[in-house]
Coordinates of C-alpha atoms in Angstrom, one line a residue:
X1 CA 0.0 0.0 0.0
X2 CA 1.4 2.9 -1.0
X3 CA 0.3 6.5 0.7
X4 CA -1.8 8.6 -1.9
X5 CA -1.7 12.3 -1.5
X6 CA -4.7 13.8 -2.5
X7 CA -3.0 17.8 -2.6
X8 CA -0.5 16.4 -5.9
X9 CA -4.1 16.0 -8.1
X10 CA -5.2 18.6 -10.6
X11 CA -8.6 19.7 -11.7
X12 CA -9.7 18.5 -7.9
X13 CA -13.2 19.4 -7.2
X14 CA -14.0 19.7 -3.4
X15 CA -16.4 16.8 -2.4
X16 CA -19.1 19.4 -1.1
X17 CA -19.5 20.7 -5.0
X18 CA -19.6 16.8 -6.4
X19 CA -22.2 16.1 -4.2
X20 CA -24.3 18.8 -4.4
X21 CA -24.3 18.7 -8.5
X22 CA -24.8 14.9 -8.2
X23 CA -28.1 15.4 -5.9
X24 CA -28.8 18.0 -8.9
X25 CA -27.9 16.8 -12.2
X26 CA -27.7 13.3 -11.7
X27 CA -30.8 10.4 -11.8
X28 CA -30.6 8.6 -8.6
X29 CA -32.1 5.0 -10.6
X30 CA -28.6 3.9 -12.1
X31 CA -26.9 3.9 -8.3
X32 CA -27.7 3.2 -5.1
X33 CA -26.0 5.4 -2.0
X34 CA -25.7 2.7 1.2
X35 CA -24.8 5.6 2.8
X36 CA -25.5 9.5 3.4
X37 CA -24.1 11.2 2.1
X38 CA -22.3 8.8 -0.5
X39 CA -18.4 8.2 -0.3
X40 CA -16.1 9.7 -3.1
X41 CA -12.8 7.8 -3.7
X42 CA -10.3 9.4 -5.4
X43 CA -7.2 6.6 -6.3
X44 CA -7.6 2.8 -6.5
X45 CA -4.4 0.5 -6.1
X46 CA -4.3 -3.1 -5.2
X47 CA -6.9 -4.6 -2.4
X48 CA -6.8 0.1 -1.4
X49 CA -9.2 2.8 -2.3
X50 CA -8.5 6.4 -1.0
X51 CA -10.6 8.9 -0.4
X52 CA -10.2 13.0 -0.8
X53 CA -8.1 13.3 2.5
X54 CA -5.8 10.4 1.3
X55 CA -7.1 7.8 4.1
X56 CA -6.5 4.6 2.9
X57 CA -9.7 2.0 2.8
X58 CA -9.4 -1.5 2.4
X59 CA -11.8 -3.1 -0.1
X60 CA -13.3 -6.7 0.4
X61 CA -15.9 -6.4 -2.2
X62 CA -13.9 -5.3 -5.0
X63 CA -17.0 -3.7 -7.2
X64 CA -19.2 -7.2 -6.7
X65 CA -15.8 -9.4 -7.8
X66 CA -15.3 -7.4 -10.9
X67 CA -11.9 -6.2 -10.0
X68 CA -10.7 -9.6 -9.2
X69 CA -7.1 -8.9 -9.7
X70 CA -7.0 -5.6 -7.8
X71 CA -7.0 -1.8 -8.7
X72 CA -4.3 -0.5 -10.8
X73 CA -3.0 -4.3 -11.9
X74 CA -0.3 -2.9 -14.0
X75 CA -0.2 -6.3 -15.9
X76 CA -3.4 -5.5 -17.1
X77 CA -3.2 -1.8 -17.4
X78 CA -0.1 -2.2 -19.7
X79 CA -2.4 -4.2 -22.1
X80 CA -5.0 -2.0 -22.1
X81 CA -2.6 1.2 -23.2
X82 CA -1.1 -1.2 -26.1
X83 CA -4.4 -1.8 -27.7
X84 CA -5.4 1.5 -26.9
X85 CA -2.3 2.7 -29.5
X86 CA -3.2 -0.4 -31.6
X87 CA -6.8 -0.9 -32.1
X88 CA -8.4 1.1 -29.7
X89 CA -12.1 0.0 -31.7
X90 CA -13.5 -1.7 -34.7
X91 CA -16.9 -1.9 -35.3
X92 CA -18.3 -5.3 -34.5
X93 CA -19.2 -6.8 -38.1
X94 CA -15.7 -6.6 -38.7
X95 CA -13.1 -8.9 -36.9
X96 CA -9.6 -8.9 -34.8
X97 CA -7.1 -11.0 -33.4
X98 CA -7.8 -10.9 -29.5
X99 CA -12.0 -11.5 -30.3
X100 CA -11.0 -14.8 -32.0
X101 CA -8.4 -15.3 -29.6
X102 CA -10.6 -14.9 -26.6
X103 CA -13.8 -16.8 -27.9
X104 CA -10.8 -20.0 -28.7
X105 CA -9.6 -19.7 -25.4
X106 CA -12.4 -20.3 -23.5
X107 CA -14.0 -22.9 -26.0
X108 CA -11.0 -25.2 -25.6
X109 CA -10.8 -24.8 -22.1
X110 CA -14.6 -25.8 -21.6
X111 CA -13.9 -29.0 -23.9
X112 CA -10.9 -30.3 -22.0
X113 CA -13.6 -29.7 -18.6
X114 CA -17.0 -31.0 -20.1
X115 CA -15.6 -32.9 -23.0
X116 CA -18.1 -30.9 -25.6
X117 CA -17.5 -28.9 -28.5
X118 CA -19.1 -24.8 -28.0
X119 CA -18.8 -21.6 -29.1
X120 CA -18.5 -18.1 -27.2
X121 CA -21.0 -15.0 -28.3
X122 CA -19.7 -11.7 -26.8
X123 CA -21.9 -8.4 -25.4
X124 CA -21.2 -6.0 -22.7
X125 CA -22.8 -6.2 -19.4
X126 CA -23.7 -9.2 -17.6
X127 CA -27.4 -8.3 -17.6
X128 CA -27.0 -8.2 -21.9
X129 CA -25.5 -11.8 -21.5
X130 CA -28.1 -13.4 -20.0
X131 CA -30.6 -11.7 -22.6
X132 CA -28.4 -13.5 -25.0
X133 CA -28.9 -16.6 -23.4
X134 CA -32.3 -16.6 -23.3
X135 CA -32.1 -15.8 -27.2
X136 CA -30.4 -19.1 -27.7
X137 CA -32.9 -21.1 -25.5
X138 CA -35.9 -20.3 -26.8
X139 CA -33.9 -20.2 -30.3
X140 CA -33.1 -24.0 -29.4
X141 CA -36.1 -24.7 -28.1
X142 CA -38.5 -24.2 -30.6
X143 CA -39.8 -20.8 -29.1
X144 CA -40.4 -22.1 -24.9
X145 CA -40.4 -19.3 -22.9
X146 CA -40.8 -20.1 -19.5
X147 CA -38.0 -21.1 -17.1
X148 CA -37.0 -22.3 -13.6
X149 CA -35.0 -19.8 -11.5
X150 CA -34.0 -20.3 -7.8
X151 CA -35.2 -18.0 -4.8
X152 CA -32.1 -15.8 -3.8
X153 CA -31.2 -15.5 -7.0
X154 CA -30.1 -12.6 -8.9
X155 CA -29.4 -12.6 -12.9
X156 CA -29.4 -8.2 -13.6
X157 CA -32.5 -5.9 -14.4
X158 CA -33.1 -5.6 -17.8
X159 CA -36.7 -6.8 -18.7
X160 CA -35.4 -10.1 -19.4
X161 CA -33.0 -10.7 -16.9
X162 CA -35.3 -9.2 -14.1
X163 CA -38.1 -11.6 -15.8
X164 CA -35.7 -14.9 -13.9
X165 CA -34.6 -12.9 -10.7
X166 CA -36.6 -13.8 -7.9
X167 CA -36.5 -10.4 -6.2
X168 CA -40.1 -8.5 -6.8
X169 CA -38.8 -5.4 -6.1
X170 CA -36.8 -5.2 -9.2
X171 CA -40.1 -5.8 -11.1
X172 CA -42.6 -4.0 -9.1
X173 CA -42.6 -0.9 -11.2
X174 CA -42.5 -2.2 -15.0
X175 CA -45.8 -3.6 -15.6
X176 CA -47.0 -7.4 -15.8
X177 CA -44.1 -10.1 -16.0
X178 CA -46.0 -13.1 -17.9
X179 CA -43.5 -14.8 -18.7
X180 CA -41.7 -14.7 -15.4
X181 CA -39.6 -17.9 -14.2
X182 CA -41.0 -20.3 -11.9
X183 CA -38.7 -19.8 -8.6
X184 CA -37.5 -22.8 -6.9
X185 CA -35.9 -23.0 -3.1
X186 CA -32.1 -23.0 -2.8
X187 CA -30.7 -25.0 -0.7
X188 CA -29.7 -22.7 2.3
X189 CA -27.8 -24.5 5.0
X190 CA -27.2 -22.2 7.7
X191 CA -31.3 -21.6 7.7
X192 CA -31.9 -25.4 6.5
X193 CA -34.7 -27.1 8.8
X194 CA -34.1 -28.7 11.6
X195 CA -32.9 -32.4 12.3
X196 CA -31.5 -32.1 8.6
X197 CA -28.2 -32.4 7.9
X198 CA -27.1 -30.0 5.1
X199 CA -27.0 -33.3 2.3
X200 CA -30.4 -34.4 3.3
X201 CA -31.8 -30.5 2.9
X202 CA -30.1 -30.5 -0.1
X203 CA -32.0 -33.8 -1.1
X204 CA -35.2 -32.7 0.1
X205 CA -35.0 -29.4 -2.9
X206 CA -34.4 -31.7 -5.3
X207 CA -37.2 -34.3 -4.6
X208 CA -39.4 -31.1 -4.0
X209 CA -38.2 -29.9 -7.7
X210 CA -38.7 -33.5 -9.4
X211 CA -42.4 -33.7 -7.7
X212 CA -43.4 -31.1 -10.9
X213 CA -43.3 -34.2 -13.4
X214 CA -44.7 -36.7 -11.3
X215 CA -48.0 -36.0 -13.4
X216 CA -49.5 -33.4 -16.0
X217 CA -51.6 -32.1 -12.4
X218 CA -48.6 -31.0 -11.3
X219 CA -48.4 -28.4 -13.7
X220 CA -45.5 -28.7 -16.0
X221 CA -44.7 -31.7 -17.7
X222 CA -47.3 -33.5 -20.6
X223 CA -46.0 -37.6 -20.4
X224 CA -48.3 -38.0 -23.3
X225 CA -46.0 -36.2 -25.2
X226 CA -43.1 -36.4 -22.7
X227 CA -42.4 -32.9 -23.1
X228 CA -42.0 -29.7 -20.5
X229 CA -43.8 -26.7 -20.9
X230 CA -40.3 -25.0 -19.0
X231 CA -37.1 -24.6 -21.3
X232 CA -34.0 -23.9 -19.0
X233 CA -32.8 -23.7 -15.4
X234 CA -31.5 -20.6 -14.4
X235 CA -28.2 -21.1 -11.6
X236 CA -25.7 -19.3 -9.8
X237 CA -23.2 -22.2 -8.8
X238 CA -23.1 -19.9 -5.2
X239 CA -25.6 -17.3 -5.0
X240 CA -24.2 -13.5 -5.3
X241 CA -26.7 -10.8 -4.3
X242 CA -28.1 -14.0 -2.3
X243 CA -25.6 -13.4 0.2
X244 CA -22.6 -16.1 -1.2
X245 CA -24.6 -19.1 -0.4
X246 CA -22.7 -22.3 -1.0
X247 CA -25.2 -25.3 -2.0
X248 CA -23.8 -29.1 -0.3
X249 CA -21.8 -30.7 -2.7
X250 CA -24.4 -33.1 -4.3
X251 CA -26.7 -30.5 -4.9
X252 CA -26.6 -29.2 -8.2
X253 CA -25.0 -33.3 -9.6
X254 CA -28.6 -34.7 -8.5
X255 CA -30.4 -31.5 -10.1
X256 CA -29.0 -32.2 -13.2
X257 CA -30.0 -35.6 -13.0
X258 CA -33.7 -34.2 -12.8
X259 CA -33.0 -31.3 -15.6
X260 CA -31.6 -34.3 -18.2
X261 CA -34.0 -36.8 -17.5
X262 CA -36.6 -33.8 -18.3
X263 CA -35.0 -32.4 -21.4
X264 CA -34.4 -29.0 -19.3
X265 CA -30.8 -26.5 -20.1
X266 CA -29.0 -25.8 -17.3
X267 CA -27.4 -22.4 -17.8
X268 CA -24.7 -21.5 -15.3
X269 CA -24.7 -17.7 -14.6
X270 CA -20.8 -17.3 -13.3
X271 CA -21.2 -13.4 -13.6
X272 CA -20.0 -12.8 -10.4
X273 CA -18.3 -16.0 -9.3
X274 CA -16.3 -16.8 -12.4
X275 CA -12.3 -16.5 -13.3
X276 CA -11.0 -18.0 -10.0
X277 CA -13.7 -15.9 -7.7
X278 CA -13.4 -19.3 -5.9
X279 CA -10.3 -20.8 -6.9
X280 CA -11.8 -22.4 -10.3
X281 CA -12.3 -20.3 -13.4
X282 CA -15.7 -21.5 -13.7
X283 CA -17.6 -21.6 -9.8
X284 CA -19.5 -25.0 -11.1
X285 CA -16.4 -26.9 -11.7
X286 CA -16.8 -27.6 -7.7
X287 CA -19.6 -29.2 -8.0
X288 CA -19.2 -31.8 -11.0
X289 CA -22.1 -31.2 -13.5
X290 CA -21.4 -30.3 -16.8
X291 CA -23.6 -26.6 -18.1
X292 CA -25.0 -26.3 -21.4
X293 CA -24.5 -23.2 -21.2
X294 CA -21.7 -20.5 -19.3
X295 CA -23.3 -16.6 -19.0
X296 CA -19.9 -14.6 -18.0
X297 CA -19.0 -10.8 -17.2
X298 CA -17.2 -8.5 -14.5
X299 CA -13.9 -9.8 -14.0
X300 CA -13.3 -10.5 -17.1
X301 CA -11.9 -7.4 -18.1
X302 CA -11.2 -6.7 -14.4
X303 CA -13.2 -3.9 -14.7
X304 CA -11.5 -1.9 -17.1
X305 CA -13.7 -1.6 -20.5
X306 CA -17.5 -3.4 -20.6
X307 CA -17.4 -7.2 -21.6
X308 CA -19.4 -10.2 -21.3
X309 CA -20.4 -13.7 -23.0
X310 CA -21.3 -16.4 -23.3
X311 CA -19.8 -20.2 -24.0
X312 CA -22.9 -22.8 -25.3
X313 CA -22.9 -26.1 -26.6
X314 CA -22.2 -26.6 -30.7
X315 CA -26.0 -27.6 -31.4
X316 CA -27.3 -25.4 -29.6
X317 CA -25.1 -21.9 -30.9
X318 CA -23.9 -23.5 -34.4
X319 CA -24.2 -20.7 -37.5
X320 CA -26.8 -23.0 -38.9
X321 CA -29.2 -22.9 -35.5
X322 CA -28.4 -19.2 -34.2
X323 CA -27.2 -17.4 -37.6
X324 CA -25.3 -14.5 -37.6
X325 CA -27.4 -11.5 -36.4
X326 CA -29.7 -13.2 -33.8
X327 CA -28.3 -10.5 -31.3
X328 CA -26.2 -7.8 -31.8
X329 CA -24.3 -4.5 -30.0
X330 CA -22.3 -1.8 -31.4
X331 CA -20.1 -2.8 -28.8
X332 CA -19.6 -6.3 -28.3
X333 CA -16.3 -8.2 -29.0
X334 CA -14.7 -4.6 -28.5
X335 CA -11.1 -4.9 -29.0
X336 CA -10.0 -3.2 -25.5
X337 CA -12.0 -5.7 -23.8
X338 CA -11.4 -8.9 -25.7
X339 CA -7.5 -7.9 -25.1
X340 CA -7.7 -7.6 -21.5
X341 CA -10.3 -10.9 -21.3
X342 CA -7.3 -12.5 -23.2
X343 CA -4.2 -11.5 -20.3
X344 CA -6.8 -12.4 -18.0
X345 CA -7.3 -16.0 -18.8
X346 CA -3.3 -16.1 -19.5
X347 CA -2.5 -14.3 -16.1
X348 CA -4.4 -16.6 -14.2
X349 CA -3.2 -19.9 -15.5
X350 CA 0.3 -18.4 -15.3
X351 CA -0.2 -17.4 -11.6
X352 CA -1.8 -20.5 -10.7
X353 CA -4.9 -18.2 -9.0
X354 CA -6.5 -22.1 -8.9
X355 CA -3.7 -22.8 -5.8
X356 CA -3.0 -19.0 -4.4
X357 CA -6.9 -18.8 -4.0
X358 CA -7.5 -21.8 -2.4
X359 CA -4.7 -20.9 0.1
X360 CA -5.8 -17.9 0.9
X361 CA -9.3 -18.4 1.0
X362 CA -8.9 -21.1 3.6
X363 CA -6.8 -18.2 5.6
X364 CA -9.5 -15.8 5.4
X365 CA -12.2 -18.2 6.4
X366 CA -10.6 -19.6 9.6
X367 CA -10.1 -15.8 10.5
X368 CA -13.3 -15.5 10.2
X369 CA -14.4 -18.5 11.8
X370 CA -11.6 -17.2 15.0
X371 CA -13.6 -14.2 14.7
X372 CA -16.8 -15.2 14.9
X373 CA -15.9 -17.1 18.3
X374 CA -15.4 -14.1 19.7
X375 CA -18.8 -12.0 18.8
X376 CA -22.0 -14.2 19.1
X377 CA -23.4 -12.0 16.8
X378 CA -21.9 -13.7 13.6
X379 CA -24.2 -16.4 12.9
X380 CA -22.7 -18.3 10.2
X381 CA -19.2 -17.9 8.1
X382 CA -19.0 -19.8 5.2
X383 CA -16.9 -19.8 1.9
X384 CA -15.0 -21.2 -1.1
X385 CA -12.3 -19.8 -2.2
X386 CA -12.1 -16.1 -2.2
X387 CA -16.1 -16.1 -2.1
X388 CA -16.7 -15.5 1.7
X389 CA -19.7 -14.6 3.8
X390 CA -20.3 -13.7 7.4
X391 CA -23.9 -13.6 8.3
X392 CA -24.6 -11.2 11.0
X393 CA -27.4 -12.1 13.5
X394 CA -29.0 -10.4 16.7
X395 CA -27.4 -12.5 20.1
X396 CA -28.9 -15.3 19.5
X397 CA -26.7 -16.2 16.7
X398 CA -29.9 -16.6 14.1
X399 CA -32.1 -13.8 13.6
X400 CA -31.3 -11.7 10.8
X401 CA -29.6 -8.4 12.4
X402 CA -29.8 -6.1 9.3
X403 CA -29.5 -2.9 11.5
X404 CA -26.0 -3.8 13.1
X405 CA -24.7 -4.6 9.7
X406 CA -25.9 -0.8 7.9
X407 CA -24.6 0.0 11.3
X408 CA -21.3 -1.6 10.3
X409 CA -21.1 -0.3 6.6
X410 CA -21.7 3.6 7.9
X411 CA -18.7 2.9 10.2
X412 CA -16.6 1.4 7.5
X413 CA -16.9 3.8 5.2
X414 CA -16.8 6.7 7.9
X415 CA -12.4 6.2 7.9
X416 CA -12.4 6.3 11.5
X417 CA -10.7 3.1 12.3
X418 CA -7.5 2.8 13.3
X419 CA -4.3 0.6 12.8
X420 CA -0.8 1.4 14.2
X421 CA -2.1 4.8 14.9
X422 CA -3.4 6.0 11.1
X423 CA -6.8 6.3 10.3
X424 CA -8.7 3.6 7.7
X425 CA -11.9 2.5 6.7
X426 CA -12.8 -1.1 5.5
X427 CA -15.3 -1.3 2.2
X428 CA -17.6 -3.9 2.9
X429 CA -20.9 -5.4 0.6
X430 CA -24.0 -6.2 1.7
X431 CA -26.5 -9.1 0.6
X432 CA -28.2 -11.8 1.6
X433 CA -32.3 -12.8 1.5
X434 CA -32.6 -10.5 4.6
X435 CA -29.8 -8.3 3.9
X436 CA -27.8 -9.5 6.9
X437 CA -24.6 -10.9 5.1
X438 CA -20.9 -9.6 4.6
X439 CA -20.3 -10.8 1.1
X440 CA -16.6 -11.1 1.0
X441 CA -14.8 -10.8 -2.8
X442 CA -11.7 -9.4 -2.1
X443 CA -8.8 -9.3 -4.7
X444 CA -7.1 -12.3 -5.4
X445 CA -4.0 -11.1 -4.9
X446 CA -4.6 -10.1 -1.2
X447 CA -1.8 -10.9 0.4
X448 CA -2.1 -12.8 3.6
X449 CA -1.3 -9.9 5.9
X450 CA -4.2 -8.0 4.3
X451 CA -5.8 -10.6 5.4
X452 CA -5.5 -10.5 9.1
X453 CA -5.8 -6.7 8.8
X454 CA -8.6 -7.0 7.1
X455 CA -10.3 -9.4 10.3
X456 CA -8.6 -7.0 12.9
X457 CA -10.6 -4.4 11.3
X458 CA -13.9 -6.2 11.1
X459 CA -13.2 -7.0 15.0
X460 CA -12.9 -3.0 15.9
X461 CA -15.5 -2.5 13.3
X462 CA -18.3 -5.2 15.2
X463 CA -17.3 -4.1 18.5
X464 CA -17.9 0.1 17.7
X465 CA -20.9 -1.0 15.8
X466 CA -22.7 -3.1 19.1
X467 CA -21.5 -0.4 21.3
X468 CA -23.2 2.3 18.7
X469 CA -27.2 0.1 19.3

């Protein structure tokens, strides 16, 4: 961590005057401010933000896992300047090296996992990826437009996107959904019934899933025809927004037992959990089930330019099936972003993040778990890889305690904490179905004494915040 001084930037304009033309000029529906009045940073480097007075802020959320590999990466940052003097843009008819590049990369990599041949369609936002997708499904399906989705789970808000997110809330406002997916419980195991262990919950989901085709009464599924009226199965390997919820093991190996048998797509949305979020490039390669199709964003381009995909099976995303213009953007397959998606994939192979993450993940989450021993208050701790969660409850260790946690992002991102006698603040994400969980994604490269920081912070933090009730 290097100090930032915030007095050797030009062109500075006070934080008073931002915010006051912001509460003016801007529209409030493209952000949300956690906190009042909302945080300016100034200078990003590594796992650091720093605000206009130069305190440093250590960042476990890392813009919801899309900077992966840390502000400022200057592996990355150096590729973005050559393209930029290269081929900053092309239009997207035409083609370049680093799109064909890219779209190989990942193709052959998903055929030496699942064994099957695919192809990779590019846009640029997650949200405009799962639209896609949903293209190619009903495209393959012979125009089905239903699908299954699981509560908790969070797929963007675009019409389409918000049409298979279980949360209302981004609905509520736009008119009628018809076509809105049917939503199907998640295996939760820190709030699994009790007398279960976290396998048998996890069997329970599925048996209560399979019960849809045990007859055409049930709703879905014509065996005179054997045919489902539902086309796809909409997953996140570990729910995001959802508050990093980690299935058991078998789950999602006997669900797609049920989605085969049924002639129902699995599409894996690894938006926020892919490129080695949890120590795999691909969060479903934990869980041994092969997708039929991959929906992919964020990290991808570690933030830096807008780029997003998608990897799908040959039959289904063949030029025959889906021919060329089925979807288009101006700005998919840019080449700024298909060269940094490239030195991603490379830079994490090369770095083995598949080891490093692992390691360090497993640091983080006994820190947490040492942590949690000592405030009653954290319910349940939890994580793979660098995809962590602290769930923070009322005494009891149970009930949801949203207020404590607002309580602890306010303090966070106030700067007032201290270590070694200089002031920081600690960036921290909220989620979870009652908006009681830490959702941990910091950068990869955290080093393990960030690490510890990072928990001695969190143990000042909890302790101010109780104190503050």
């Amino acid at each position: 961590m290097n100090a930032y001084d915030p007095n050797a930037a030009t062109g500075v304009i006070p934080d008073a005057q931002l915010l006051a033309d912001e509460a003016q000029y801007s529209s409030f529906g493209d952000t949300v401010h956690y906190v009042d009045p909302p945080k300016i940073f100034r200078h990003g480097e590594g796992s650091w933000m720093y605000d206009t007075a130069g305190v440093p802020f250590l960042d476990l959320q890392m813009w919801y896992s899309a900077v992966n590999f840390g502000y400022g990466n200057k592996r990355l940052n150096d590729t973005l300047k050559r393209q930029i003097d290269v081929l900053p843009q092309v239009a997207s008819q035409y083609l370049h090296q680093t799109r064909i590049e890219l779209a190989k990369t990942i193709a052959v990599d998903a055929q030496q996992k699942f064994g099957l041949k695919g192809r990779v369609h590019f846009n640029v936002g997650g949200a405009q990826a799962v639209e896609d997708s949903l293209k190619l499904v009903r495209n393959f399906k012979n125009g089905k437009s239903l699908m299954f989705a699981f509560e908790g789970g969070y797929h963007g808000r675009t019409l389409g996107a918000s049409s298979i997110t279980s949360s209302y809330r981004y609905r509520r406002r736009f008119g009628h959904f018809g076509e809105r997916a049917m939503f199907i419980p998640f295996p939760y195991p820190f709030r699994r019934p009790k007398g279960m262990t976290p396998e048998e919950y996890s069997d329970a989901c599925v048996r209560q899933f399979e019960r849809l085709f045990e007859t055409e009464y049930n709703g879905v599924w014509d065996p005179k025809v054997n045919q489902a009226e539902y086309a796809a199965f909409y997953v996140e390997p570990i729910q995001g927004t959802g508050g990093y919820v980690i299935p058991p093991k078998n789950f999602f190996r006997d669900l797609k037992k049920v989605l085969d048998k049924y002639g129902i797509l699995m599409v894996v949305d690894e938006i926020q959990m892919g490129f080695w979020r949890t120590g795999k490039l691909w969060s479903i390669e934990h869980f041994g089930v092969t997708p039929d199709i991959i929906v992919f964003g964020k990290a991808l381009t570690n933030g830096l330019n807008p780029l997003s995909g998608l990897w799908a099976r040959e039959e289904m995303i063949n030029p025959t099936i889906f021919p060329p213009g089925s979807t288009h953007s101006t700005f998919n397959s840019n080449p700024l972003g298909t060269s940094l998606g490239l030195e991603v994939i490379k830079m994490g192979y090369e770095l083995n993040y598949e080891k490093t993450v692992a390691e360090k993940g497993a640091h983080f989450l006994d820190a947490l778990k040492d942590l949690q021993k000592r405030h009653k208050e954290i319910g349940d701790v939890d994580g793979l890889g660098l995809a962590l969660r602290a769930e923070i409850c009322t005494d009891d260790g149970f009930t949801p305690n949203k207020a404590l946690l607002d309580k602890m992002v306010d303090i966070g991102l106030a700067g007032d904490l201290q270590h070694n006698g200089k002031k920081m603040g600690l960036v921290l994400d909220v989620g979870g179905w009652y908006k009681n969980v830490i959702t941990f994604a910091p950068s990869l490269d955290i080093t393990h004494e960030e690490i510890d920081l990072a928990v001695a912070l969190l143990d000042q933090l909890l302790t101010k915040a109780k104190k503050g009730m």
